[in-house]
PDB file of C-alpha atoms in Angstrom:
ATOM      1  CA  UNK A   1     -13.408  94.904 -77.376  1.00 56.00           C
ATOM      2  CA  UNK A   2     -15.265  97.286 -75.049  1.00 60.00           C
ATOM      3  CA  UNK A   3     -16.504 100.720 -76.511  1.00 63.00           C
ATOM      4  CA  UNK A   4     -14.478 103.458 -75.230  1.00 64.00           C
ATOM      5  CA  UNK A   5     -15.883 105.764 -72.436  1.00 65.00           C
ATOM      6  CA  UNK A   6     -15.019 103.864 -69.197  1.00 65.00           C
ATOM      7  CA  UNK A   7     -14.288 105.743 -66.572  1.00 65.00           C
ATOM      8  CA  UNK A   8     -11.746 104.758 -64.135  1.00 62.00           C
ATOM      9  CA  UNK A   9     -13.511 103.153 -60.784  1.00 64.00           C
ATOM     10  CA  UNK A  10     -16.279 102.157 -62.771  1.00 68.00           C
ATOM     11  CA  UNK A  11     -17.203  98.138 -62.895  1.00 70.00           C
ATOM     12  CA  UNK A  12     -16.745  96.985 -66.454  1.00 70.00           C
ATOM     13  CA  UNK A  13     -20.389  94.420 -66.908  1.00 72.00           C
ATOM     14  CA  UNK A  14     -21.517  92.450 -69.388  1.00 70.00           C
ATOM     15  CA  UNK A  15     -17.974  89.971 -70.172  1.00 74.00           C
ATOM     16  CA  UNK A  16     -18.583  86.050 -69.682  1.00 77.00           C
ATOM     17  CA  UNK A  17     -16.908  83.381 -70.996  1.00 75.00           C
ATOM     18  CA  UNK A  18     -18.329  80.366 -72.401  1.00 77.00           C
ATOM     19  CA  UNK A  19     -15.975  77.137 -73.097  1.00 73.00           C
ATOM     20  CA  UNK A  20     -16.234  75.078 -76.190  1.00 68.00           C
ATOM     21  CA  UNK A  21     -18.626  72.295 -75.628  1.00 67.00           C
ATOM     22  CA  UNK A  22     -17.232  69.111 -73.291  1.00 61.00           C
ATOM     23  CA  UNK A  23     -14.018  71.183 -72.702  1.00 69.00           C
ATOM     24  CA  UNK A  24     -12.577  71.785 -68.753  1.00 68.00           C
ATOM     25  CA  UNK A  25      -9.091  73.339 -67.298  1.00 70.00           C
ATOM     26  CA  UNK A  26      -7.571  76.387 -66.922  1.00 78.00           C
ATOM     27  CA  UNK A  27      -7.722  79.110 -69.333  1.00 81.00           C
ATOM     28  CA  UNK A  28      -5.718  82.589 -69.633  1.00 83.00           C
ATOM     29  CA  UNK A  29      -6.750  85.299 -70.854  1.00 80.00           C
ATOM     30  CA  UNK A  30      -5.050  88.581 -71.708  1.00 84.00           C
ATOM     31  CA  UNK A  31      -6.580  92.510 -71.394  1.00 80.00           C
ATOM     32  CA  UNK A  32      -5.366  94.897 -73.184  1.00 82.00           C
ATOM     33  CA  UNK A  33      -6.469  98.908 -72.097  1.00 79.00           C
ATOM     34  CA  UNK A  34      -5.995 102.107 -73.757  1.00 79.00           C
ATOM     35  CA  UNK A  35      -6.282 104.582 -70.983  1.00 77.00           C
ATOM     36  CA  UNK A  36      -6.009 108.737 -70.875  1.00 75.00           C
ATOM     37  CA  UNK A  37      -6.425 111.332 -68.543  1.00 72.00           C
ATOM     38  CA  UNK A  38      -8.778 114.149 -70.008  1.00 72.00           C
ATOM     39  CA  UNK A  39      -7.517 116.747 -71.031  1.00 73.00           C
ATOM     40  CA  UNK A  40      -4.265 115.182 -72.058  1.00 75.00           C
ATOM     41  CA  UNK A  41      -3.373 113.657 -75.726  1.00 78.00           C
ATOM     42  CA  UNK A  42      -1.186 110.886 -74.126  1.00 81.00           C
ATOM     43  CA  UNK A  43      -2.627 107.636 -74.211  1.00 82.00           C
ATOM     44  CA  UNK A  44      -1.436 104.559 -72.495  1.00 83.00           C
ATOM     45  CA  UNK A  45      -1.425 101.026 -73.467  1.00 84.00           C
ATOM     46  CA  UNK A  46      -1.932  98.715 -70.140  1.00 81.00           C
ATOM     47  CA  UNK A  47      -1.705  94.725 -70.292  1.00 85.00           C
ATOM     48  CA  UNK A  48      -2.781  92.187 -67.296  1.00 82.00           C
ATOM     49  CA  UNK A  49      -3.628  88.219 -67.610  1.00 84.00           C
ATOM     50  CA  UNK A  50      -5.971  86.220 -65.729  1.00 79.00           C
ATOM     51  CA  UNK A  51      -6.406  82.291 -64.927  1.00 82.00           C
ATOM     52  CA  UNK A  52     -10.096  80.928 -65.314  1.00 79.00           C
ATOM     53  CA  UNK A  53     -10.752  77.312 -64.074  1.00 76.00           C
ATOM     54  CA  UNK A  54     -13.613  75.618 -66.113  1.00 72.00           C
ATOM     55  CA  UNK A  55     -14.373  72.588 -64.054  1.00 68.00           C
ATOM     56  CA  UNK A  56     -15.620  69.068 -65.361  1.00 65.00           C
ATOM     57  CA  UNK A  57     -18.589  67.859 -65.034  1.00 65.00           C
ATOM     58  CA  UNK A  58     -20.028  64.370 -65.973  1.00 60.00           C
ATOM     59  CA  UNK A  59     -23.049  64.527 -68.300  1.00 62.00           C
ATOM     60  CA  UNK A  60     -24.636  61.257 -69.701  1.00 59.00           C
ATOM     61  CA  UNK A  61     -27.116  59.665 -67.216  1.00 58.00           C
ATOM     62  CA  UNK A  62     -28.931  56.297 -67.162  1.00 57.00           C
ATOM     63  CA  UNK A  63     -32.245  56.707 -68.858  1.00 53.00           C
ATOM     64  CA  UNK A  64     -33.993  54.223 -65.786  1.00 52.00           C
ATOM     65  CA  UNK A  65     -34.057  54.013 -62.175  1.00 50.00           C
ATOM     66  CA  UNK A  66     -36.264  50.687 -62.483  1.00 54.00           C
ATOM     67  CA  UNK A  67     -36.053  48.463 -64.800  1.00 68.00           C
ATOM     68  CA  UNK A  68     -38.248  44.984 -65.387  1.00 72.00           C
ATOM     69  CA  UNK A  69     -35.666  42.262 -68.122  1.00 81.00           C
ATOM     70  CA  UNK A  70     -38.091  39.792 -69.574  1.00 83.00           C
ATOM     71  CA  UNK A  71     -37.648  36.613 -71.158  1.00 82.00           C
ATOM     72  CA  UNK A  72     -39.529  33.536 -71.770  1.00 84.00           C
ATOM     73  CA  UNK A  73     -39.227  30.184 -70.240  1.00 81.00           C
ATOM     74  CA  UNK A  74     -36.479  27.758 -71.839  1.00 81.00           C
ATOM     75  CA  UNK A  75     -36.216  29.856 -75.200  1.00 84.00           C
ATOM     76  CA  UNK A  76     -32.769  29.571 -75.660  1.00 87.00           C
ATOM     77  CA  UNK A  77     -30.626  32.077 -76.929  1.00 88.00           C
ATOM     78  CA  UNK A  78     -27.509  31.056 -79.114  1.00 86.00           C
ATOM     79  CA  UNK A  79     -24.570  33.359 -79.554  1.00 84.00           C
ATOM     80  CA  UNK A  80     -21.432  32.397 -81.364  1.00 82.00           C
ATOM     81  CA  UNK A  81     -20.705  28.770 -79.905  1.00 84.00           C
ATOM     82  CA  UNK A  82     -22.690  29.777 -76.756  1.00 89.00           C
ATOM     83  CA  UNK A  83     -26.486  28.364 -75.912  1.00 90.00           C
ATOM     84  CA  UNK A  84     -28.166  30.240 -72.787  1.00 90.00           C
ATOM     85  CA  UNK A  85     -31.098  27.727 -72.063  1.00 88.00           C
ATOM     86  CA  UNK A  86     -33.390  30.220 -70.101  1.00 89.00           C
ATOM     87  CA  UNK A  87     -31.993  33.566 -70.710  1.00 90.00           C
ATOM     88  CA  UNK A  88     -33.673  37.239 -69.716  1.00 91.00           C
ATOM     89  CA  UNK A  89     -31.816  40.150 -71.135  1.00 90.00           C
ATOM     90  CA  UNK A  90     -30.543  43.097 -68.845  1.00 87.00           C
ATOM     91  CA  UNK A  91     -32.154  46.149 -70.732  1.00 78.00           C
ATOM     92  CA  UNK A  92     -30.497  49.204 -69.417  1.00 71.00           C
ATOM     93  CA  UNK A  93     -28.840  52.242 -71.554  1.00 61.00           C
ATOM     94  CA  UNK A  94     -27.439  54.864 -70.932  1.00 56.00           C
ATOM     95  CA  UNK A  95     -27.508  58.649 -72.561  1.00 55.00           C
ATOM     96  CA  UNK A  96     -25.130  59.147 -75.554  1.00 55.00           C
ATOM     97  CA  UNK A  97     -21.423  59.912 -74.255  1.00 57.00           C
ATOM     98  CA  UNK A  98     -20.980  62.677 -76.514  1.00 58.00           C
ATOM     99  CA  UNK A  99     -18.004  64.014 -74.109  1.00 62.00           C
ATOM    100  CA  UNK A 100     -14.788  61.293 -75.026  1.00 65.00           C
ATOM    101  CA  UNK A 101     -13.236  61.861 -71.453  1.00 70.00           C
ATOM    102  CA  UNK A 102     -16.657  60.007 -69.809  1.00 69.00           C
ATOM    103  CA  UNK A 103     -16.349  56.017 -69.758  1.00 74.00           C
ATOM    104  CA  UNK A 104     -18.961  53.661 -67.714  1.00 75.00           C
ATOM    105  CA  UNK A 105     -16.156  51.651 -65.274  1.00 79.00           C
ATOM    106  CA  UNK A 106     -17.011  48.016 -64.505  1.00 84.00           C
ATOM    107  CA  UNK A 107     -20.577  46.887 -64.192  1.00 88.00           C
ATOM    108  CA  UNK A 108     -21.528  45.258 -60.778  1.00 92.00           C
ATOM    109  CA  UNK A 109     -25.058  42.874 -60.710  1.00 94.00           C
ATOM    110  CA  UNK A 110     -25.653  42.373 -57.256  1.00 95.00           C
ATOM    111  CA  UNK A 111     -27.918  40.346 -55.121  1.00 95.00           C
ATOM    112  CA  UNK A 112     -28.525  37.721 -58.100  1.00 95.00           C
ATOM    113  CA  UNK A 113     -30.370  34.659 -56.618  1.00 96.00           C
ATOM    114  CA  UNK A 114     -27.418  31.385 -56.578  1.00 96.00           C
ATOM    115  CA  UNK A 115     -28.067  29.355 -59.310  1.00 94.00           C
ATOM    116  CA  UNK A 116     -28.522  31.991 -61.921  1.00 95.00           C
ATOM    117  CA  UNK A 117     -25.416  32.846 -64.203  1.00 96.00           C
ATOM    118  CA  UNK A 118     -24.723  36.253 -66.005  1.00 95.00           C
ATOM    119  CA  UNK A 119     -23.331  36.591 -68.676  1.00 95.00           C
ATOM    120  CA  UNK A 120     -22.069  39.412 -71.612  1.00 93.00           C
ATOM    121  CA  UNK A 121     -21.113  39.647 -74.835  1.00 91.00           C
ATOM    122  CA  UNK A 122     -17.321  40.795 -75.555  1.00 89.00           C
ATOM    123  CA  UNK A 123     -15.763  42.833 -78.639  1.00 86.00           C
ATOM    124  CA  UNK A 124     -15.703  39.860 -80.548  1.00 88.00           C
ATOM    125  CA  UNK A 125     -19.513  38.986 -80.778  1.00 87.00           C
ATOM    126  CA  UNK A 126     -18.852  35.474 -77.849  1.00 90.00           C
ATOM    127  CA  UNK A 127     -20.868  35.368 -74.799  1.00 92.00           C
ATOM    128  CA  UNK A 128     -18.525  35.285 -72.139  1.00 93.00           C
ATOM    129  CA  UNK A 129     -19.424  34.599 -68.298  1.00 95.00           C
ATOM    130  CA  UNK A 130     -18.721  37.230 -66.210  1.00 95.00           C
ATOM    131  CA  UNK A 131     -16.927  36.744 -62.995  1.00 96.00           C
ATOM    132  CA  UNK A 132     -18.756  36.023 -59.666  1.00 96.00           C
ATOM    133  CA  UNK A 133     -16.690  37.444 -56.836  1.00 95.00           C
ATOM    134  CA  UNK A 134     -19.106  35.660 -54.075  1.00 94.00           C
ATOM    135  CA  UNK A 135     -21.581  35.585 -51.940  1.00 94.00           C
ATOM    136  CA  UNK A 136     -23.911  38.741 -51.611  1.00 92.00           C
ATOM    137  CA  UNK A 137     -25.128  40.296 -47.924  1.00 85.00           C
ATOM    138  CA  UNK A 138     -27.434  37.871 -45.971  1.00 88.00           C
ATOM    139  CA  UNK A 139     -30.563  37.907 -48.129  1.00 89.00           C
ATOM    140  CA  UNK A 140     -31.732  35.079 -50.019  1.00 94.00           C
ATOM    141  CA  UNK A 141     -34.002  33.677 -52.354  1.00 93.00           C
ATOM    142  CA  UNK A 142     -36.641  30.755 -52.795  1.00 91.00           C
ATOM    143  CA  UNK A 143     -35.620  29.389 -55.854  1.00 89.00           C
ATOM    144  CA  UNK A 144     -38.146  26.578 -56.022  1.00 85.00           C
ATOM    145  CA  UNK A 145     -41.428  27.785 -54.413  1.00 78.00           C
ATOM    146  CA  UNK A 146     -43.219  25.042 -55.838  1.00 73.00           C
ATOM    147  CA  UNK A 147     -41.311  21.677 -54.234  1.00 76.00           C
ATOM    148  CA  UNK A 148     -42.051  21.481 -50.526  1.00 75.00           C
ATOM    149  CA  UNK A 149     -39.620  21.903 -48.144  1.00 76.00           C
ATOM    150  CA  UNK A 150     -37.044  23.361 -50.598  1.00 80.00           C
ATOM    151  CA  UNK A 151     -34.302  25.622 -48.962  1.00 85.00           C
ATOM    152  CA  UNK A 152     -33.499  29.281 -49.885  1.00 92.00           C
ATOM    153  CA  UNK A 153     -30.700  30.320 -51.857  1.00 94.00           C
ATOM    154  CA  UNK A 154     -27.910  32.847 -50.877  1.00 96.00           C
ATOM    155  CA  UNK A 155     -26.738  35.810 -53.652  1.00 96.00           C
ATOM    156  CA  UNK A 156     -24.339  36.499 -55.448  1.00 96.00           C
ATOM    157  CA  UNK A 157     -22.329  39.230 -56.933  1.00 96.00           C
ATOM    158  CA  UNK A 158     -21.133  39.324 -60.366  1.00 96.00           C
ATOM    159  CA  UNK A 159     -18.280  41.823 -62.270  1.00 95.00           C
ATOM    160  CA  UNK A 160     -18.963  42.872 -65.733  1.00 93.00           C
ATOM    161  CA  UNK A 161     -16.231  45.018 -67.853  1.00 89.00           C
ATOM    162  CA  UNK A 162     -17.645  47.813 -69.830  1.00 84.00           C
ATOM    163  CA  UNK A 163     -17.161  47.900 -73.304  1.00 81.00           C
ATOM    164  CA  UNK A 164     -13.838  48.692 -74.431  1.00 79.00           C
ATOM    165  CA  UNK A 165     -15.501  52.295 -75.342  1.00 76.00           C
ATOM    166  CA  UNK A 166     -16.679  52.752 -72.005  1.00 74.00           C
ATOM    167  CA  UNK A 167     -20.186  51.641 -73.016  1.00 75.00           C
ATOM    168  CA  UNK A 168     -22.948  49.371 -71.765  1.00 80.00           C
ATOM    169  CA  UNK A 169     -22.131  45.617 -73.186  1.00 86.00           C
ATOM    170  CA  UNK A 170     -25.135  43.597 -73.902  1.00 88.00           C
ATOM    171  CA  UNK A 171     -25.621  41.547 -70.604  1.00 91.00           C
ATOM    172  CA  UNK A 172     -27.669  38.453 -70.218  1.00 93.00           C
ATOM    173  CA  UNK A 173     -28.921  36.812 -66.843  1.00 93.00           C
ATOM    174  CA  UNK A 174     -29.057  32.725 -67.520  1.00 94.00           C
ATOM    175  CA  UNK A 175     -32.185  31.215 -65.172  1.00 92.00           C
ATOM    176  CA  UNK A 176     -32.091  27.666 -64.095  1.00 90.00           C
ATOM    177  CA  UNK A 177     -33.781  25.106 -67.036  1.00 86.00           C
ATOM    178  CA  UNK A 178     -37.079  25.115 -66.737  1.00 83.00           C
ATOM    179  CA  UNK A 179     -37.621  28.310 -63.721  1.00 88.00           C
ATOM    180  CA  UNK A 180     -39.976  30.731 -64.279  1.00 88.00           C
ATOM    181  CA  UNK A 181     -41.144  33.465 -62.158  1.00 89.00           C
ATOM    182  CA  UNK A 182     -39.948  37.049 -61.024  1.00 91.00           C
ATOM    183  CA  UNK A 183     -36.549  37.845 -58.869  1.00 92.00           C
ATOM    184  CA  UNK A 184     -34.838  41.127 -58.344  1.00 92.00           C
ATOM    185  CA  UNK A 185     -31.097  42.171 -58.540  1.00 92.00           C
ATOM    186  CA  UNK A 186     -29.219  45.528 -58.373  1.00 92.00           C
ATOM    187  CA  UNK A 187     -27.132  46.898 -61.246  1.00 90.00           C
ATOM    188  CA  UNK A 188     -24.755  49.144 -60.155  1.00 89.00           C
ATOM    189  CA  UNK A 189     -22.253  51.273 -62.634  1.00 83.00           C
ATOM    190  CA  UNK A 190     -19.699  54.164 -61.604  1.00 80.00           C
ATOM    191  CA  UNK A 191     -19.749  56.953 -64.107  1.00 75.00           C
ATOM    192  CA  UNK A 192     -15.792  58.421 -64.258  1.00 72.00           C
ATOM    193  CA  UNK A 193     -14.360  61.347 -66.214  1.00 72.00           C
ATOM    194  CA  UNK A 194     -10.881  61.710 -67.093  1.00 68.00           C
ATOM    195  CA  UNK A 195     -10.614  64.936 -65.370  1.00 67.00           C
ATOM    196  CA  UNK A 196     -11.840  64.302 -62.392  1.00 69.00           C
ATOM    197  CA  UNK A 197     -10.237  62.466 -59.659  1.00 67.00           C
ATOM    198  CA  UNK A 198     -13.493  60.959 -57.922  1.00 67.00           C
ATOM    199  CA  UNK A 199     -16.490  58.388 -60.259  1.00 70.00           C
ATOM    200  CA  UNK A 200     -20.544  59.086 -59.551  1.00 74.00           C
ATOM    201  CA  UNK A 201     -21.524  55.728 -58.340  1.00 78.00           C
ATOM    202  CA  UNK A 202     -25.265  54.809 -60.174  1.00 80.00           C
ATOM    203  CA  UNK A 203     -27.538  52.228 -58.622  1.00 84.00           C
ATOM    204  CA  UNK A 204     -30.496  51.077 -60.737  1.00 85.00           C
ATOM    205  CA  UNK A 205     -33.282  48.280 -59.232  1.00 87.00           C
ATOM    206  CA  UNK A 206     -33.900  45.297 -61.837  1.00 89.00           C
ATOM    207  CA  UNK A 207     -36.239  43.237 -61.487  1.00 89.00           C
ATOM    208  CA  UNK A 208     -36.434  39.743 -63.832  1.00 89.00           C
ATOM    209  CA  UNK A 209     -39.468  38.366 -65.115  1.00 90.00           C
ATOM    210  CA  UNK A 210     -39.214  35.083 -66.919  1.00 90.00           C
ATOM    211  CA  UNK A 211     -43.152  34.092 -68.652  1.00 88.00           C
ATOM    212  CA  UNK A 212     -44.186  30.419 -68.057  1.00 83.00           C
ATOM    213  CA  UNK A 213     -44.475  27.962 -70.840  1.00 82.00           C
ATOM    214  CA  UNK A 214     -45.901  24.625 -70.158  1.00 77.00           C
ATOM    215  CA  UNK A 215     -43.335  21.617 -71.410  1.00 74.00           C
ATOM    216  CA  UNK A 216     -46.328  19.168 -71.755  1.00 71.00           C
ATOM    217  CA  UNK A 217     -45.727  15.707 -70.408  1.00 79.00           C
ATOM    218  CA  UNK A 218     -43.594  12.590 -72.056  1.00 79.00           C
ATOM    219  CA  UNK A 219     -45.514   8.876 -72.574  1.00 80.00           C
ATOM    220  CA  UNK A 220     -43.267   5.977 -73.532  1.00 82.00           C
ATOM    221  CA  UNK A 221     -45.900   3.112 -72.883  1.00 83.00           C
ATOM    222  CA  UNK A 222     -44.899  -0.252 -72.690  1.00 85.00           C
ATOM    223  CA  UNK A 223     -46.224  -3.702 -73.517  1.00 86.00           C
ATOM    224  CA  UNK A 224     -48.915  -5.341 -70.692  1.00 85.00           C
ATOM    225  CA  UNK A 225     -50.544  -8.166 -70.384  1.00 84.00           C
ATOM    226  CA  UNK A 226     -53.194  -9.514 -68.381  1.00 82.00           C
ATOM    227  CA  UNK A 227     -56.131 -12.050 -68.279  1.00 85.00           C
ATOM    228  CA  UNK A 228     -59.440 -12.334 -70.410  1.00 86.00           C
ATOM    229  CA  UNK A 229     -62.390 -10.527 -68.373  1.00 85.00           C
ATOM    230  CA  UNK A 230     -59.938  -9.045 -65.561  1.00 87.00           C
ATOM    231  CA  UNK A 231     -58.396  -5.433 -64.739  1.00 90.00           C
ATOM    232  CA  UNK A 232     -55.261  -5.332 -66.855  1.00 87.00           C
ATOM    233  CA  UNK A 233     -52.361  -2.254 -65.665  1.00 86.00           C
ATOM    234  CA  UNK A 234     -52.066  -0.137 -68.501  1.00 84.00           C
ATOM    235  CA  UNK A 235     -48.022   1.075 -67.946  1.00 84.00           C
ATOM    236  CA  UNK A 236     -47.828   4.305 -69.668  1.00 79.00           C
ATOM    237  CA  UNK A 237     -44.633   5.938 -68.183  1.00 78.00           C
ATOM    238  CA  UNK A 238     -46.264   9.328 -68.152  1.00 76.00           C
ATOM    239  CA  UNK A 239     -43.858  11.676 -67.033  1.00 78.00           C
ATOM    240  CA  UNK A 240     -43.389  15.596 -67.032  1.00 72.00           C
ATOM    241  CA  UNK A 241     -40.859  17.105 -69.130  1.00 70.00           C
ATOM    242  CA  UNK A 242     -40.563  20.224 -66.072  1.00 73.00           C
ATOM    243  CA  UNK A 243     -39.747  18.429 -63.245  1.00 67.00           C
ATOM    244  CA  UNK A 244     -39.619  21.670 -60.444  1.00 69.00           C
ATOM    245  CA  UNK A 245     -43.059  21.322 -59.805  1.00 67.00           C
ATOM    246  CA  UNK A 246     -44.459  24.196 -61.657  1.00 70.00           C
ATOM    247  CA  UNK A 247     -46.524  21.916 -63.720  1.00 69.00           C
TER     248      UNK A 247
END
């Protein structure tokens, strides 16, 4: 309600209208005015409505634009029936989706060296692998700086539901046995809301960092046998358990 005194012509200031928290669409409203001339003892009752369109916005954001996943060389990590021999886990969250309508769509890594695997958990608690759907751009990666001669890899791509709740699953990027060493990947997400017809795509830089641990060396020595007072071969059968020439 307004307190009387208005005079006709004059701008009526000061009304605003502030939706309920996370809420969007149209809303009508309905004014009601008492009006008389002066002078007079008639008063009039006047009615009008009005539309107001509260538009949607999308509010939750990624707390990272870089991000560095580390893991340690050949721990394992065991989940369900699942064993991921070299694993690094993909750290990124995002802000609490207080507002229902906003859900995270599907999860895109991108630019992951060939040879790695990614992998998530599902609503269940199993590590499932998520889907490669191929070959990335034209950039590639050494995968084995330490053997001569080795060729680069290509990239790949790999799809990653969100969580059933439109939330960030936990995601794990599998390194070949024995790798260590730093490589770099893109995680991209679209952001949607239910009200809006069009997502807000979200690219965040990742870059891996797996710590080398040396795997020591095997010795199965065998039986020799040679002359009194002459060199005799000592056959050790040394070997090295990491065998990509790291060590």
């Amino acid at each position: 309600p307004l307190d009387a005194g208005y005079v006709m012509g004059s701008q009526i200031t000061g009304l605003e209208y502030k939706p309920a928290e996370n809420r969007n669409g149209n809303v009508t409203f309905e004014v009601s005015v008492q009006n008389k001339e002066t002078g007079s003892s008639v008063t009039l009752n006047s009615k009008g409505s009005t539309n107001i369109s509260v538009t949607p916005v999308i509010d939750v954001v990624l707390d990272a634009s870089v991000v560095t996943a580390t893991g340690t060389e050949d721990v394992a990590v065991t989940v369900g029936s699942t064993t991921l021999a070299n694993p690094v886990k993909l750290e990124i969250t995002a802000g609490t989706f207080s507002d229902a309508s906003e859900k995270l769509g599907n999860i895109i890594l991108d630019e992951v060296p060939n040879g790695f695997t990614v992998w998530y958990k599902d609503s269940n608690g199993d590590l499932i692998m998520a889907t490669n759907i191929g070959q990335s751009g034209s950039n590639t990666f050494d995968l084995t700086p330490n053997i001569s001669g080795d060729a680069d890899v290509h990239r790949n791509k790999w799809l990653i539901p969100a969580s059933a709740d439109g939330s960030m699953p936990e995601v794990y990027i599998n390194a070949p046995e024995n790798w260590s060493g730093d490589f770099d990947f893109k995680a991209k997400f679209t952001v949607s809301e239910q009200n809006l017809s069009t997502s807000t795509p979200i690219e965040v830089d990742v870059t891996g960092h797996i710590n080398a641990v040396a795997d020591g060396v095997t010795i199965d020595p065998t039986m020799t046998f040679g002359d009194a007072f002459s060199w005799v071969s000592l056959n050790l059968n040394a070997n090295m358990k990491d065998i990509d020439g790291s060590e």
